[in-house]
């Protein structure tokens, strides 16, 4: 038989993923000497490896075969129970039955799409939005409806207007220290958005991976608190423990919980049991409470270094967000600034960032913007990178 060309057998969805321009642009960030402000990785020095070593043997002693056997799809009870008080401190009141464990919050984004999206269904997202969510939803072939935003997140009036025009399956947003802008929706805005969500009984996914990484100020209550019957609250251990353990969790309205669970069962049966119990004990032993301030101390200094360097080196007609936490700063240049063109010149000077246009679902937006990550590079390197970047930018405006 003639050799089969498997490339030709690829599904349309896979062809689309392969062509993603952002994959192409980020190919260069691992070049030697590159200071990459492009990624969104936690700093490896924040991983509590000593604590994990201790918890690993504790888990084996305390739970025995539970850590290694197949488990329930919705997650192991010790973790779901430990999360009740973790969530309560954030303002989310729930019982363990409504908490599900997923293999990273990214898995939930696939599951929610799998359960709800038919081709051509409308999904509402922020402009700009977390591109990983768009990538997770896209294989199910939805149409994206961008909701206008300002400094406080989506505009309730625009959400309402779009909901009147189109039948939307669900709304996806990152409410605190958003990826990519770093922006946080104020509590007042959350209440206004919740009002619209309730009026239209709109299923809403509130993705909150960064809320615990707060360096200043006070946390607003989650959006979920103001519309609990419509809103899924989604979070993760990736930024407060380790992304490699792949533990995400969600609180969902009963019917949604059931559907997600059915979908998850067919995908991976359940999330890694050993990781789940490590995460449970991280909360139960108090190690999380002791360790979080150490992560915050590292990131707060890096964020300060980036803001100081931007102030010192960047041209005056550039502005940027000053988030009270999270991992990202969003920069906006003058109208004529082209962040994609500048990107390739920056790469030659060994600095990388992500051009802003890649975070919009509709083409032609964000040309003069870009995202900077400050968590995975030392303060000295951040300062050096911003200096180099400013020199490249000055040649381009
Ligand atoms: C907004 C947002 N949601 C979800 C994820 C995925 O996180 P996880 O490691 O829990 O899958 C990320 C990762 O960077 C993110 O920025």
Short mmCIF file of C-alpha atoms and ligand atoms in Angstrom, two decimals:
data_model
loop_
_atom_site.label_atom_id
_atom_site.label_comp_id
_atom_site.label_asym_id
_atom_site.label_seq_id
_atom_site.Cartn_x
_atom_site.Cartn_y
_atom_site.Cartn_z
CA UNK A 1 0.00 0.00 0.00
CA UNK A 2 1.18 3.52 -0.79
CA UNK A 3 2.52 5.46 2.21
CA UNK A 4 -0.29 7.45 3.78
CA UNK A 5 0.28 11.21 4.15
CA UNK A 6 -1.18 11.71 7.59
CA UNK A 7 -0.93 15.49 7.31
CA UNK A 8 -3.74 15.38 4.79
CA UNK A 9 -5.94 13.61 7.30
CA UNK A 10 -5.83 16.44 9.84
CA UNK A 11 -9.16 17.82 10.99
CA UNK A 12 -10.10 21.40 10.12
CA UNK A 13 -9.75 22.32 13.81
CA UNK A 14 -6.14 21.10 13.94
CA UNK A 15 -5.23 22.87 10.70
CA UNK A 16 -6.48 26.09 12.26
CA UNK A 17 -4.47 25.63 15.47
CA UNK A 18 -1.28 24.89 13.53
CA UNK A 19 -1.58 28.11 11.61
CA UNK A 20 -1.88 30.23 14.75
CA UNK A 21 0.28 33.33 14.26
CA UNK A 22 1.10 33.59 17.94
CA UNK A 23 2.74 30.15 17.89
CA UNK A 24 4.91 31.41 15.03
CA UNK A 25 5.86 34.64 16.76
CA UNK A 26 6.79 32.97 20.05
CA UNK A 27 9.02 30.37 18.40
CA UNK A 28 12.02 32.68 18.89
CA UNK A 29 11.73 33.32 22.61
CA UNK A 30 14.02 30.45 23.60
CA UNK A 31 16.99 31.79 21.63
CA UNK A 32 20.15 32.09 23.76
CA UNK A 33 20.49 35.47 25.50
CA UNK A 34 16.82 36.37 24.98
CA UNK A 35 15.09 38.17 27.85
CA UNK A 36 11.53 37.05 27.40
CA UNK A 37 8.75 39.17 28.81
CA UNK A 38 6.42 37.26 26.51
CA UNK A 39 5.44 34.17 28.47
CA UNK A 40 3.14 33.85 31.42
CA UNK A 41 5.12 31.38 33.48
CA UNK A 42 5.40 31.49 37.25
CA UNK A 43 9.00 31.84 38.49
CA UNK A 44 10.49 28.40 39.24
CA UNK A 45 11.96 29.81 42.48
CA UNK A 46 8.38 30.20 43.78
CA UNK A 47 7.73 26.44 43.60
CA UNK A 48 7.75 25.16 47.19
CA UNK A 49 9.79 22.04 46.42
CA UNK A 50 10.75 21.35 50.06
CA UNK A 51 7.11 21.60 51.08
CA UNK A 52 6.05 19.35 48.19
CA UNK A 53 8.68 16.80 49.26
CA UNK A 54 7.24 16.78 52.78
CA UNK A 55 3.64 16.66 51.55
CA UNK A 56 4.42 13.79 49.17
CA UNK A 57 5.40 11.47 52.00
CA UNK A 58 2.57 12.76 54.20
CA UNK A 59 0.07 11.97 51.44
CA UNK A 60 1.40 8.42 51.05
CA UNK A 61 1.26 7.80 54.81
CA UNK A 62 -2.13 9.45 55.35
CA UNK A 63 -4.04 8.34 52.25
CA UNK A 64 -2.24 5.17 51.06
CA UNK A 65 -3.84 3.68 47.95
CA UNK A 66 -6.33 6.57 47.55
CA UNK A 67 -3.41 8.53 46.10
CA UNK A 68 -2.73 5.93 43.42
CA UNK A 69 -6.08 4.34 42.60
CA UNK A 70 -8.62 5.52 40.02
CA UNK A 71 -10.85 8.12 41.63
CA UNK A 72 -14.16 9.93 41.16
CA UNK A 73 -14.44 12.22 38.11
CA UNK A 74 -15.47 15.24 40.17
CA UNK A 75 -12.33 14.99 42.32
CA UNK A 76 -11.22 13.59 45.67
CA UNK A 77 -13.21 14.58 48.72
CA UNK A 78 -10.26 15.78 50.87
CA UNK A 79 -9.40 18.42 48.26
CA UNK A 80 -12.99 19.42 47.56
CA UNK A 81 -13.57 19.79 51.31
CA UNK A 82 -10.36 21.75 51.86
CA UNK A 83 -11.42 24.13 49.09
CA UNK A 84 -14.65 25.05 50.90
CA UNK A 85 -12.81 27.26 53.40
CA UNK A 86 -10.29 28.50 50.79
CA UNK A 87 -13.24 29.70 48.69
CA UNK A 88 -15.09 31.10 51.70
CA UNK A 89 -12.16 33.42 52.39
CA UNK A 90 -12.59 34.77 48.86
CA UNK A 91 -16.29 35.30 49.51
CA UNK A 92 -17.56 32.26 47.57
CA UNK A 93 -19.98 30.37 49.82
CA UNK A 94 -20.43 26.77 48.73
CA UNK A 95 -20.36 23.15 49.85
CA UNK A 96 -17.98 20.49 48.61
CA UNK A 97 -20.67 18.94 46.37
CA UNK A 98 -20.54 22.00 44.11
CA UNK A 99 -16.74 22.04 43.80
CA UNK A 100 -15.19 20.09 40.93
CA UNK A 101 -11.53 19.35 40.27
CA UNK A 102 -10.10 19.60 36.76
CA UNK A 103 -6.69 18.96 35.18
CA UNK A 104 -5.76 22.65 35.21
CA UNK A 105 -8.33 25.37 34.65
CA UNK A 106 -7.48 25.05 30.95
CA UNK A 107 -9.28 21.70 30.94
CA UNK A 108 -12.43 23.36 32.21
CA UNK A 109 -12.32 25.74 29.25
CA UNK A 110 -12.34 22.78 26.88
CA UNK A 111 -15.10 21.03 28.85
CA UNK A 112 -17.43 24.03 28.96
CA UNK A 113 -17.01 24.43 25.20
CA UNK A 114 -17.54 20.70 24.61
CA UNK A 115 -20.77 20.78 26.63
CA UNK A 116 -22.32 23.99 25.28
CA UNK A 117 -21.00 25.03 21.86
CA UNK A 118 -22.57 24.04 18.56
CA UNK A 119 -20.94 25.45 15.41
CA UNK A 120 -21.88 29.14 14.93
CA UNK A 121 -23.10 29.64 18.53
CA UNK A 122 -22.15 33.01 20.00
CA UNK A 123 -19.67 33.18 22.89
CA UNK A 124 -19.13 36.58 24.50
CA UNK A 125 -15.57 37.53 25.50
CA UNK A 126 -13.72 40.61 26.68
CA UNK A 127 -11.77 42.73 24.20
CA UNK A 128 -8.90 41.89 24.67
CA UNK A 129 -9.23 38.40 26.19
CA UNK A 130 -7.18 35.39 27.35
CA UNK A 131 -6.12 33.81 24.10
CA UNK A 132 -5.88 30.33 25.67
CA UNK A 133 -9.66 30.44 26.16
CA UNK A 134 -10.24 31.40 22.54
CA UNK A 135 -7.96 28.51 21.52
CA UNK A 136 -9.88 26.11 23.78
CA UNK A 137 -13.28 27.17 22.41
CA UNK A 138 -12.30 27.46 18.73
CA UNK A 139 -12.28 23.74 17.78
CA UNK A 140 -16.02 23.74 18.57
CA UNK A 141 -16.43 26.49 15.93
CA UNK A 142 -18.27 29.23 17.82
CA UNK A 143 -18.60 32.83 16.70
CA UNK A 144 -17.02 35.28 19.11
CA UNK A 145 -18.82 38.36 20.25
CA UNK A 146 -16.48 40.98 21.69
CA UNK A 147 -17.78 43.03 24.60
CA UNK A 148 -16.29 46.51 24.88
CA UNK A 149 -14.16 47.22 27.93
CA UNK A 150 -12.75 50.15 29.85
CA UNK A 151 -10.33 50.34 32.80
CA UNK A 152 -12.78 48.40 34.97
CA UNK A 153 -13.58 45.54 32.60
CA UNK A 154 -16.56 44.87 30.37
CA UNK A 155 -19.16 47.59 29.91
CA UNK A 156 -22.54 46.39 31.24
CA UNK A 157 -24.31 48.58 28.66
CA UNK A 158 -22.45 46.94 25.77
CA UNK A 159 -23.08 43.47 27.23
CA UNK A 160 -26.79 44.23 27.45
CA UNK A 161 -26.87 45.65 23.93
CA UNK A 162 -25.19 42.56 22.46
CA UNK A 163 -27.39 40.17 24.46
CA UNK A 164 -30.46 41.88 22.99
CA UNK A 165 -29.05 41.42 19.47
CA UNK A 166 -27.74 37.86 19.69
CA UNK A 167 -28.47 34.64 21.51
CA UNK A 168 -25.26 34.07 23.47
CA UNK A 169 -24.37 30.63 24.87
CA UNK A 170 -22.02 31.93 27.54
CA UNK A 171 -19.84 34.82 28.63
CA UNK A 172 -16.17 34.23 29.47
CA UNK A 173 -14.11 36.76 31.41
CA UNK A 174 -11.11 37.13 33.72
CA UNK A 175 -12.30 39.39 36.51
CA UNK A 176 -9.08 40.05 38.48
CA UNK A 177 -5.60 40.97 37.17
CA UNK A 178 -6.77 40.00 33.73
CA UNK A 179 -4.58 38.23 31.23
CA UNK A 180 -3.50 40.18 29.14
CA UNK A 181 -4.23 43.67 30.57
CA UNK A 182 -3.68 43.18 34.31
CA UNK A 183 -6.92 45.07 34.85
CA UNK A 184 -9.39 44.27 37.67
CA UNK A 185 -13.14 44.74 37.53
CA UNK A 186 -14.24 46.95 40.44
CA UNK A 187 -16.85 45.60 42.84
CA UNK A 188 -19.31 48.24 41.65
CA UNK A 189 -18.83 47.07 38.05
CA UNK A 190 -19.20 43.42 39.13
CA UNK A 191 -22.60 44.25 40.62
CA UNK A 192 -23.67 46.05 37.43
CA UNK A 193 -22.49 43.19 35.22
CA UNK A 194 -24.21 40.66 37.52
CA UNK A 195 -27.47 42.53 37.07
CA UNK A 196 -27.30 42.03 33.30
CA UNK A 197 -26.23 38.39 33.73
CA UNK A 198 -29.26 37.76 35.93
CA UNK A 199 -31.64 39.67 33.67
CA UNK A 200 -30.68 37.50 30.67
CA UNK A 201 -29.98 34.36 32.74
CA UNK A 202 -26.59 34.29 30.99
CA UNK A 203 -24.22 31.44 31.79
CA UNK A 204 -20.94 33.14 32.80
CA UNK A 205 -17.46 31.75 33.34
CA UNK A 206 -15.44 33.85 35.78
CA UNK A 207 -11.84 32.72 35.37
CA UNK A 208 -9.69 33.77 38.34
CA UNK A 209 -6.20 32.27 38.25
CA UNK A 210 -4.47 35.42 39.56
CA UNK A 211 -6.70 36.73 42.39
CA UNK A 212 -4.45 35.38 45.17
CA UNK A 213 -1.41 37.20 43.73
CA UNK A 214 -2.33 40.57 45.22
CA UNK A 215 0.57 42.94 46.06
CA UNK A 216 -1.46 45.98 47.17
CA UNK A 217 -5.02 46.90 48.03
CA UNK A 218 -8.12 44.92 48.86
CA UNK A 219 -9.74 42.13 46.83
CA UNK A 220 -13.20 42.77 45.44
CA UNK A 221 -15.71 39.96 45.92
CA UNK A 222 -15.88 37.55 42.98
CA UNK A 223 -18.52 38.25 40.32
CA UNK A 224 -19.92 34.80 41.17
CA UNK A 225 -21.07 36.17 44.54
CA UNK A 226 -23.44 38.58 42.79
CA UNK A 227 -24.89 36.06 40.29
CA UNK A 228 -24.29 32.60 41.78
CA UNK A 229 -27.06 30.85 39.84
CA UNK A 230 -25.54 31.81 36.49
CA UNK A 231 -21.80 32.02 37.21
CA UNK A 232 -19.07 29.40 37.32
CA UNK A 233 -16.09 30.46 39.44
CA UNK A 234 -12.92 28.88 38.03
CA UNK A 235 -9.46 28.92 39.58
CA UNK A 236 -6.23 26.94 39.83
CA UNK A 237 -3.22 25.94 41.91
CA UNK A 238 -0.95 26.80 38.97
CA UNK A 239 0.10 30.23 40.26
CA UNK A 240 0.02 29.52 44.01
CA UNK A 241 1.66 26.07 44.10
CA UNK A 242 2.82 24.66 40.75
CA UNK A 243 1.39 24.53 37.22
CA UNK A 244 3.03 21.15 36.64
CA UNK A 245 0.74 19.44 39.16
CA UNK A 246 -2.20 20.41 36.87
CA UNK A 247 -4.86 21.09 39.49
CA UNK A 248 -7.71 23.45 38.70
CA UNK A 249 -11.07 23.74 40.43
CA UNK A 250 -14.48 25.26 39.83
CA UNK A 251 -17.73 26.04 41.59
CA UNK A 252 -20.71 25.68 39.29
CA UNK A 253 -24.50 25.80 39.33
CA UNK A 254 -25.80 22.25 39.85
CA UNK A 255 -26.89 21.49 36.28
CA UNK A 256 -23.64 22.84 34.80
CA UNK A 257 -21.64 20.83 37.33
CA UNK A 258 -23.38 17.62 36.25
CA UNK A 259 -22.77 18.25 32.53
CA UNK A 260 -19.12 19.16 33.01
CA UNK A 261 -18.62 16.03 35.02
CA UNK A 262 -20.16 13.80 32.35
CA UNK A 263 -17.90 15.42 29.74
CA UNK A 264 -14.79 15.09 31.88
CA UNK A 265 -15.40 11.41 32.47
CA UNK A 266 -15.04 10.68 28.76
CA UNK A 267 -11.92 12.84 28.46
CA UNK A 268 -9.63 11.71 31.29
CA UNK A 269 -11.78 9.85 33.87
CA UNK A 270 -10.41 12.09 36.62
CA UNK A 271 -7.57 14.42 37.56
CA UNK A 272 -4.28 13.04 38.91
CA UNK A 273 -5.09 11.70 42.41
CA UNK A 274 -1.62 12.18 43.90
CA UNK A 275 -1.52 15.84 42.79
CA UNK A 276 -5.01 16.41 44.19
CA UNK A 277 -3.98 15.15 47.62
CA UNK A 278 -0.78 17.22 47.60
CA UNK A 279 -2.95 20.28 46.87
CA UNK A 280 -5.39 19.28 49.63
CA UNK A 281 -2.60 18.98 52.21
CA UNK A 282 -1.01 22.24 50.99
CA UNK A 283 -4.20 23.93 52.19
CA UNK A 284 -4.86 21.77 55.27
CA UNK A 285 -1.36 21.96 56.81
CA UNK A 286 -1.22 25.75 56.54
CA UNK A 287 1.73 25.53 54.14
CA UNK A 288 -0.21 27.56 51.57
CA UNK A 289 -0.77 30.42 54.02
CA UNK A 290 2.94 30.42 54.92
CA UNK A 291 4.18 30.16 51.36
CA UNK A 292 1.92 32.61 49.52
CA UNK A 293 3.57 35.72 51.08
CA UNK A 294 6.93 34.45 49.75
CA UNK A 295 5.59 34.25 46.20
CA UNK A 296 4.05 37.70 46.58
CA UNK A 297 7.31 39.17 47.86
CA UNK A 298 9.20 37.96 44.77
CA UNK A 299 6.58 39.14 42.26
CA UNK A 300 5.88 42.47 43.94
CA UNK A 301 9.57 43.46 43.60
CA UNK A 302 9.61 42.38 39.95
CA UNK A 303 6.49 44.34 39.19
CA UNK A 304 7.97 47.41 40.89
CA UNK A 305 11.16 47.00 38.85
CA UNK A 306 9.15 46.86 35.63
CA UNK A 307 7.01 49.89 36.50
CA UNK A 308 10.10 51.88 37.52
CA UNK A 309 11.92 50.96 34.30
CA UNK A 310 8.90 51.86 32.17
CA UNK A 311 8.70 55.23 33.91
CA UNK A 312 12.42 55.82 33.44
CA UNK A 313 12.94 54.67 29.86
CA UNK A 314 9.66 54.70 27.92
CA UNK A 315 8.59 57.65 25.76
CA UNK A 316 6.04 59.96 27.34
CA UNK A 317 3.30 59.17 24.82
CA UNK A 318 3.19 55.54 25.98
CA UNK A 319 0.95 54.50 28.86
CA UNK A 320 0.58 51.25 30.77
CA UNK A 321 -1.60 49.57 33.39
CA UNK A 322 -0.45 49.55 37.03
CA UNK A 323 -2.19 46.46 38.39
CA UNK A 324 -2.29 45.74 42.13
CA UNK A 325 -1.23 42.15 41.44
CA UNK A 326 -1.10 39.35 38.89
CA UNK A 327 1.56 38.73 36.27
CA UNK A 328 1.04 41.22 33.44
CA UNK A 329 1.32 44.85 32.42
CA UNK A 330 -0.40 46.12 29.27
CA UNK A 331 1.29 48.88 27.31
CA UNK A 332 -0.41 51.23 24.87
CA UNK A 333 1.58 53.31 22.41
CA UNK A 334 0.49 56.20 20.23
CA UNK A 335 -1.94 55.38 17.39
CA UNK A 336 0.81 55.02 14.77
CA UNK A 337 2.88 52.56 16.83
CA UNK A 338 3.06 49.06 15.33
CA UNK A 339 3.85 46.45 17.98
CA UNK A 340 4.23 43.55 15.51
CA UNK A 341 6.78 45.35 13.36
CA UNK A 342 8.64 46.49 16.50
CA UNK A 343 8.54 42.93 17.86
CA UNK A 344 10.99 41.61 15.27
CA UNK A 345 13.42 44.46 15.93
CA UNK A 346 13.10 43.84 19.68
CA UNK A 347 13.88 40.16 19.11
CA UNK A 348 17.08 41.18 17.32
CA UNK A 349 18.01 43.08 20.50
CA UNK A 350 17.09 39.93 22.47
CA UNK A 351 13.88 41.10 24.11
CA UNK A 352 10.48 39.50 23.52
CA UNK A 353 6.91 40.48 24.40
CA UNK A 354 3.50 39.59 23.00
CA UNK A 355 2.00 42.08 20.52
CA UNK A 356 -1.49 43.09 21.66
CA UNK A 357 -3.32 42.22 18.43
CA UNK A 358 -3.13 38.52 19.30
CA UNK A 359 -5.45 38.98 22.28
CA UNK A 360 -8.36 40.25 20.22
CA UNK A 361 -10.73 37.89 18.44
CA UNK A 362 -11.49 40.43 15.73
CA UNK A 363 -8.56 41.32 13.52
CA UNK A 364 -7.26 44.87 13.19
CA UNK A 365 -7.36 45.78 16.88
CA UNK A 366 -4.66 46.42 19.46
CA UNK A 367 -2.00 47.24 16.84
CA UNK A 368 -0.41 49.83 19.15
CA UNK A 369 -0.49 47.64 22.30
CA UNK A 370 1.54 44.82 23.83
CA UNK A 371 1.65 42.60 26.92
CA UNK A 372 4.60 42.36 29.29
CA UNK A 373 5.10 39.59 31.86
CA UNK A 374 7.20 40.39 34.93
CA UNK A 375 7.11 37.18 37.00
CA UNK A 376 9.67 34.96 35.33
CA UNK A 377 12.66 37.32 34.99
CA UNK A 378 14.95 38.87 37.65
CA UNK A 379 14.67 42.58 38.49
CA UNK A 380 18.03 43.32 36.84
CA UNK A 381 16.98 41.61 33.62
CA UNK A 382 13.60 43.33 33.65
CA UNK A 383 15.28 46.70 33.86
CA UNK A 384 17.73 45.79 31.09
CA UNK A 385 14.94 44.44 28.87
CA UNK A 386 12.78 47.57 29.25
CA UNK A 387 15.80 49.74 28.47
CA UNK A 388 16.56 47.78 25.29
CA UNK A 389 12.90 47.80 24.32
CA UNK A 390 12.63 51.55 24.78
CA UNK A 391 15.59 52.05 22.42
CA UNK A 392 13.88 49.94 19.73
CA UNK A 393 10.57 51.72 20.27
CA UNK A 394 12.12 55.18 19.98
CA UNK A 395 13.38 54.21 16.52
CA UNK A 396 9.83 53.25 15.50
CA UNK A 397 7.81 56.31 16.43
C1 LIG B 1 -6.69 33.50 32.36
C2 LIG B 1 -6.12 32.12 32.41
N1 LIG B 1 -6.94 31.07 32.51
C3 LIG B 1 -6.47 29.82 32.55
C4 LIG B 1 -5.12 29.55 32.48
C5 LIG B 1 -4.66 28.12 32.51
O1 LIG B 1 -4.22 27.77 33.79
P1 LIG B 1 -4.05 26.28 34.29
O2 LIG B 1 -2.60 26.07 34.53
O3 LIG B 1 -4.86 26.19 35.55
O4 LIG B 1 -4.59 25.36 33.25
C6 LIG B 1 -4.22 30.62 32.37
C7 LIG B 1 -2.78 30.34 32.28
O5 LIG B 1 -1.95 31.16 32.12
C8 LIG B 1 -4.73 31.94 32.33
O6 LIG B 1 -3.94 33.01 32.21
#
